XYZ file of C-alpha atoms in Angstrom:
315
model
C -16.066 5.718 62.174
C -15.200 8.155 59.412
C -14.787 11.789 60.360
C -15.798 14.710 58.158
C -12.151 15.247 57.211
C -11.800 11.585 56.242
C -14.902 11.748 54.102
C -13.589 14.903 52.476
C -10.260 13.241 51.710
C -12.016 10.220 50.220
C -14.169 12.510 48.082
C -11.142 14.435 46.877
C -9.404 11.162 46.047
C -12.380 9.898 44.071
C -12.655 13.206 42.216
C -8.936 13.193 41.427
C -9.151 9.629 40.149
C -12.153 10.535 37.977
C -10.384 13.587 36.559
C -7.282 11.509 35.852
C -9.448 8.920 34.099
C -11.127 11.611 32.006
C -7.790 13.211 31.155
C -6.483 9.841 30.028
C -9.606 9.345 27.912
C -9.219 12.809 26.345
C -5.587 12.159 25.450
C -6.339 8.701 24.051
C -9.273 9.942 21.951
C -7.339 12.878 20.566
C -4.439 10.668 19.579
C -6.726 8.005 18.099
C -8.638 10.515 15.997
C -6.003 13.004 14.896
C -2.441 11.733 15.408
C -1.021 9.645 12.523
C 0.169 6.124 13.178
C 3.887 5.685 13.761
C 5.801 4.113 10.858
C 5.990 0.305 11.071
C 8.679 -2.081 9.916
C 6.280 -3.856 7.535
C 5.016 -0.736 5.748
C 7.122 -1.576 2.694
C 5.980 -5.213 2.556
C 2.338 -4.753 1.539
C 0.708 -5.741 -1.744
C 0.756 -3.330 -4.674
C -0.959 -3.465 -8.088
C 2.092 -5.364 -9.338
C 0.795 -8.515 -7.646
C -2.274 -8.276 -9.909
C -0.311 -7.463 -13.090
C -2.320 -4.287 -13.517
C -1.392 -1.529 -15.930
C -0.535 1.174 -13.427
C 1.992 3.764 -12.414
C 3.116 5.136 -9.077
C 2.409 8.848 -8.753
C 3.720 11.382 -6.241
C 1.410 14.359 -5.734
C 1.419 17.578 -3.717
C -1.674 19.039 -2.068
C -2.432 22.762 -1.927
C -1.453 22.853 1.754
C 1.940 21.309 1.061
C 1.414 17.601 1.767
C 3.340 15.134 -0.414
C 1.408 11.903 -0.848
C 1.477 8.786 -2.967
C -1.103 7.441 -5.415
C -1.609 4.611 -7.881
C -2.984 5.367 -11.326
C -4.599 2.316 -12.975
C -4.709 3.086 -16.704
C -7.363 2.297 -19.279
C -6.094 4.058 -22.440
C -8.881 5.559 -24.502
C -11.440 5.441 -21.708
C -12.427 8.765 -20.084
C -14.320 7.079 -17.243
C -12.290 7.546 -14.042
C -13.004 6.481 -10.467
C -11.081 8.045 -7.581
C -11.025 5.867 -4.465
C -10.561 7.469 -1.033
C -9.674 5.166 1.903
C -11.002 5.528 5.428
C -9.668 6.966 8.677
C -5.864 6.902 8.658
C -6.216 4.900 5.481
C -3.756 4.101 2.756
C -4.165 2.875 -0.792
C -3.369 -0.762 0.063
C -6.650 -0.940 1.995
C -8.679 -0.437 -1.193
C -6.467 -2.382 -3.594
C -8.984 -5.184 -4.211
C -11.844 -2.995 -5.345
C -9.465 -0.800 -7.370
C -8.192 -3.734 -9.404
C -11.738 -5.025 -9.899
C -12.994 -1.666 -11.201
C -9.953 -1.316 -13.443
C -10.746 -4.717 -14.946
C -14.250 -3.467 -15.596
C -12.848 -0.778 -17.875
C -12.395 2.255 -15.605
C -9.329 4.325 -14.996
C -8.856 4.154 -11.230
C -6.813 6.318 -8.875
C -6.214 5.331 -5.257
C -4.199 7.449 -2.868
C -2.871 7.394 0.684
C -4.117 10.059 3.067
C -1.808 12.405 4.945
C 0.016 10.822 7.835
C 0.093 7.354 6.308
C 3.019 5.404 4.760
C 3.928 6.963 1.438
C 2.686 10.390 2.524
C 3.904 13.227 4.717
C 3.276 12.824 8.423
C 0.593 15.416 9.102
C -2.279 15.684 11.545
C -5.445 13.778 10.576
C -8.502 16.055 10.450
C -11.381 13.609 9.840
C -11.947 14.803 6.292
C -11.468 18.561 6.662
C -7.925 18.998 5.354
C -7.900 15.647 3.537
C -10.059 17.339 0.898
C -6.796 18.915 -0.292
C -5.449 15.511 -1.314
C -8.654 14.752 -3.209
C -8.397 18.058 -5.056
C -4.815 17.261 -6.072
C -5.918 13.852 -7.371
C -8.747 15.485 -9.323
C -6.296 17.887 -10.948
C -4.025 14.968 -11.868
C -6.942 12.985 -13.341
C -8.023 15.895 -15.535
C -4.470 16.366 -16.720
C -3.804 12.710 -17.534
C -7.189 11.477 -18.773
C -8.506 13.255 -21.844
C -12.109 14.343 -21.338
C -12.182 12.680 -17.921
C -15.587 11.769 -16.548
C -15.019 11.367 -12.843
C -16.797 9.463 -10.106
C -15.793 9.195 -6.447
C -15.781 6.070 -4.282
C -15.054 6.648 -0.597
C -14.951 4.536 2.531
C -15.913 5.843 5.988
C -13.875 9.046 6.403
C -13.017 8.736 2.705
C -16.738 8.909 1.916
C -16.882 12.096 3.978
C -13.915 13.472 2.011
C -15.818 12.640 -1.192
C -18.908 14.492 0.014
C -17.059 17.540 1.332
C -14.745 17.730 -1.671
C -17.449 16.954 -4.196
C -19.601 19.803 -2.925
C -17.058 22.240 -4.323
C -16.396 20.320 -7.551
C -19.534 20.386 -9.722
C -17.791 18.474 -12.529
C -17.774 15.239 -10.494
C -20.604 13.170 -11.931
C -21.345 10.345 -9.470
C -20.612 9.277 -5.897
C -20.480 5.896 -4.168
C -20.371 6.423 -0.401
C -19.568 3.408 1.753
C -20.243 3.870 5.488
C -20.135 7.682 5.763
C -21.007 9.566 8.923
C -23.483 12.422 8.637
C -21.825 14.689 11.208
C -18.572 14.203 13.133
C -19.749 15.701 16.408
C -22.822 13.457 16.377
C -20.714 10.388 15.558
C -18.271 11.045 18.396
C -21.053 11.691 20.886
C -22.734 8.401 19.983
C -19.533 6.377 20.288
C -18.398 8.007 23.522
C -21.773 7.307 25.108
C -21.759 3.717 23.829
C -18.236 2.879 24.961
C -17.901 4.890 28.177
C -21.520 5.341 29.272
C -20.911 9.065 29.753
C -22.564 12.049 28.078
C -20.775 12.688 24.813
C -20.037 16.364 25.510
C -17.987 15.391 28.574
C -15.342 14.138 26.154
C -16.131 15.988 22.937
C -15.712 19.451 24.425
C -12.072 19.105 25.566
C -11.059 17.022 22.538
C -12.662 19.522 20.155
C -11.036 22.452 21.939
C -7.579 20.883 21.749
C -8.162 20.024 18.096
C -9.063 23.654 17.364
C -6.016 24.964 19.228
C -3.657 22.584 17.405
C -5.143 22.730 13.902
C -7.277 25.860 13.709
C -10.183 23.653 12.623
C -13.535 22.879 14.214
C -15.173 19.475 14.534
C -18.262 21.085 13.025
C -16.448 21.467 9.693
C -16.641 17.706 9.169
C -20.374 17.539 8.591
C -21.514 16.059 5.263
C -25.158 16.680 6.032
C -24.493 20.422 5.779
C -23.226 20.219 2.186
C -25.837 17.911 0.655
C -27.607 20.671 -1.263
C -24.332 21.563 -3.020
C -24.193 18.035 -4.464
C -27.575 18.211 -6.194
C -28.593 17.006 -8.727
C -25.774 14.477 -9.016
C -26.463 10.790 -8.196
C -25.367 9.350 -4.828
C -25.177 5.650 -3.964
C -24.999 4.925 -0.225
C -23.686 1.555 0.966
C -23.656 0.578 4.634
C -23.246 -2.497 6.780
C -26.361 -3.278 8.755
C -24.294 -4.350 11.774
C -21.904 -1.392 11.780
C -21.009 -0.639 15.433
C -18.765 2.344 14.618
C -20.868 4.430 12.273
C -24.448 3.331 12.710
C -26.448 2.637 9.580
C -28.759 5.510 10.540
C -26.068 7.928 9.318
C -26.423 6.744 5.721
C -30.197 6.579 6.057
C -30.275 10.185 7.281
C -28.103 11.403 4.407
C -30.213 9.414 1.948
C -33.467 10.835 3.330
C -32.201 14.417 3.313
C -30.755 14.351 -0.187
C -33.018 15.793 -2.885
C -31.114 14.537 -5.911
C -31.158 11.034 -7.425
C -29.979 8.520 -4.848
C -29.785 4.844 -4.032
C -29.074 2.986 -0.811
C -27.917 -0.571 -0.174
C -27.890 -1.897 3.386
C -25.884 -5.123 3.668
C -27.385 -6.988 6.585
C -24.880 -8.401 9.073
C -21.909 -6.514 7.609
C -19.673 -4.529 9.988
C -18.089 -1.132 9.341
C -17.017 -0.929 5.657
C -17.664 -4.656 5.460
C -20.082 -4.751 2.513
C -17.306 -5.491 0.024
C -16.109 -8.486 2.024
C -19.634 -9.824 2.541
C -19.966 -10.467 -1.208
C -17.085 -9.174 -3.316
C -18.592 -10.103 -6.671
C -21.978 -8.517 -5.992
C -20.345 -5.422 -4.523
C -18.154 -4.864 -7.574
C -21.046 -5.505 -9.959
C -23.293 -2.979 -8.215
C -20.631 -0.301 -7.896
C -19.401 -0.795 -11.474
C -22.963 -0.725 -12.816
C -23.704 2.515 -10.940
C -20.600 4.233 -12.284
C -21.182 2.717 -15.709
C -24.655 4.237 -15.928
C -23.638 7.678 -14.756
C -20.196 7.986 -16.367
C -21.219 6.558 -19.718
C -19.324 3.261 -19.663
C -21.185 0.854 -21.949
C -22.082 -2.544 -20.522
C -21.924 -4.057 -24.006
C -18.348 -2.930 -24.560
C -16.173 -2.023 -21.617
C -18.237 -3.028 -18.586
C -16.880 -6.548 -18.257
C -14.118 -8.451 -16.511
C -10.902 -8.673 -18.484
C -9.927 -12.249 -19.276
C -6.654 -13.583 -17.891
C -4.959 -13.697 -21.316
C -5.833 -10.013 -21.847
C -3.936 -8.848 -18.762
C -0.361 -7.818 -19.426
């Protein structure tokens, strides 16, 4: 028969185990969200635009907060239409290479870059779109310098879509946005995923993780909230794309942003597609829709430049 002291010891043990479990979860989540991946031996063995015989150059840029990062500039001489492609969470330019080459072949200048903390860039803390806006601003400055009369559109994936929204709110010259799988608010997203994966109230984990993030970076999770900047994007056109089976960032995030936006907007829900999976569900249709959207709003004529370049034209 258990005595009161035995019961107390068991309770203390259970509580200690629970606290240890929560501490482990806090550490894991913080590292997953904000700590860059360690360099890997195969980082230098990934595809580049060279494999596609694209007309491009490698560019090294510096953000306003001192981050060196790499970019690819796909050139279309004589064309002012320029699309800047932002990869997702801990993303690098190789992840968006396919769509970049396809849009370049359609007649656009294209710039893809690696975010901070990724191969080809300085190892800095990831901030879920808050500080990554600095890289986007550096790319915008480069585009305006290199492309005469540049007409710029942004294409972003997941966190990259959030970077496009946050950065675009302060850059009224950007003319069009394609936003693939954005979240509407970081705190909401984390709460939903914590509850789904751990069956615990989101604030149990968000509070400590957010506090540690603020202490280490000086930033708040609340700063990564695209829904708060929507009015600053008006009246520019937004095109939301989202996988209907996205388990990471539920499709309701894009629907909410779409419903709240008061400027011209479109939405395309790709049924059965996972997170950022719309491109892979139907590459040809995806490229056609994205290229047509940018073509309409950046002034690229379908009768002239909006076409695939033939093999014998690629050099």
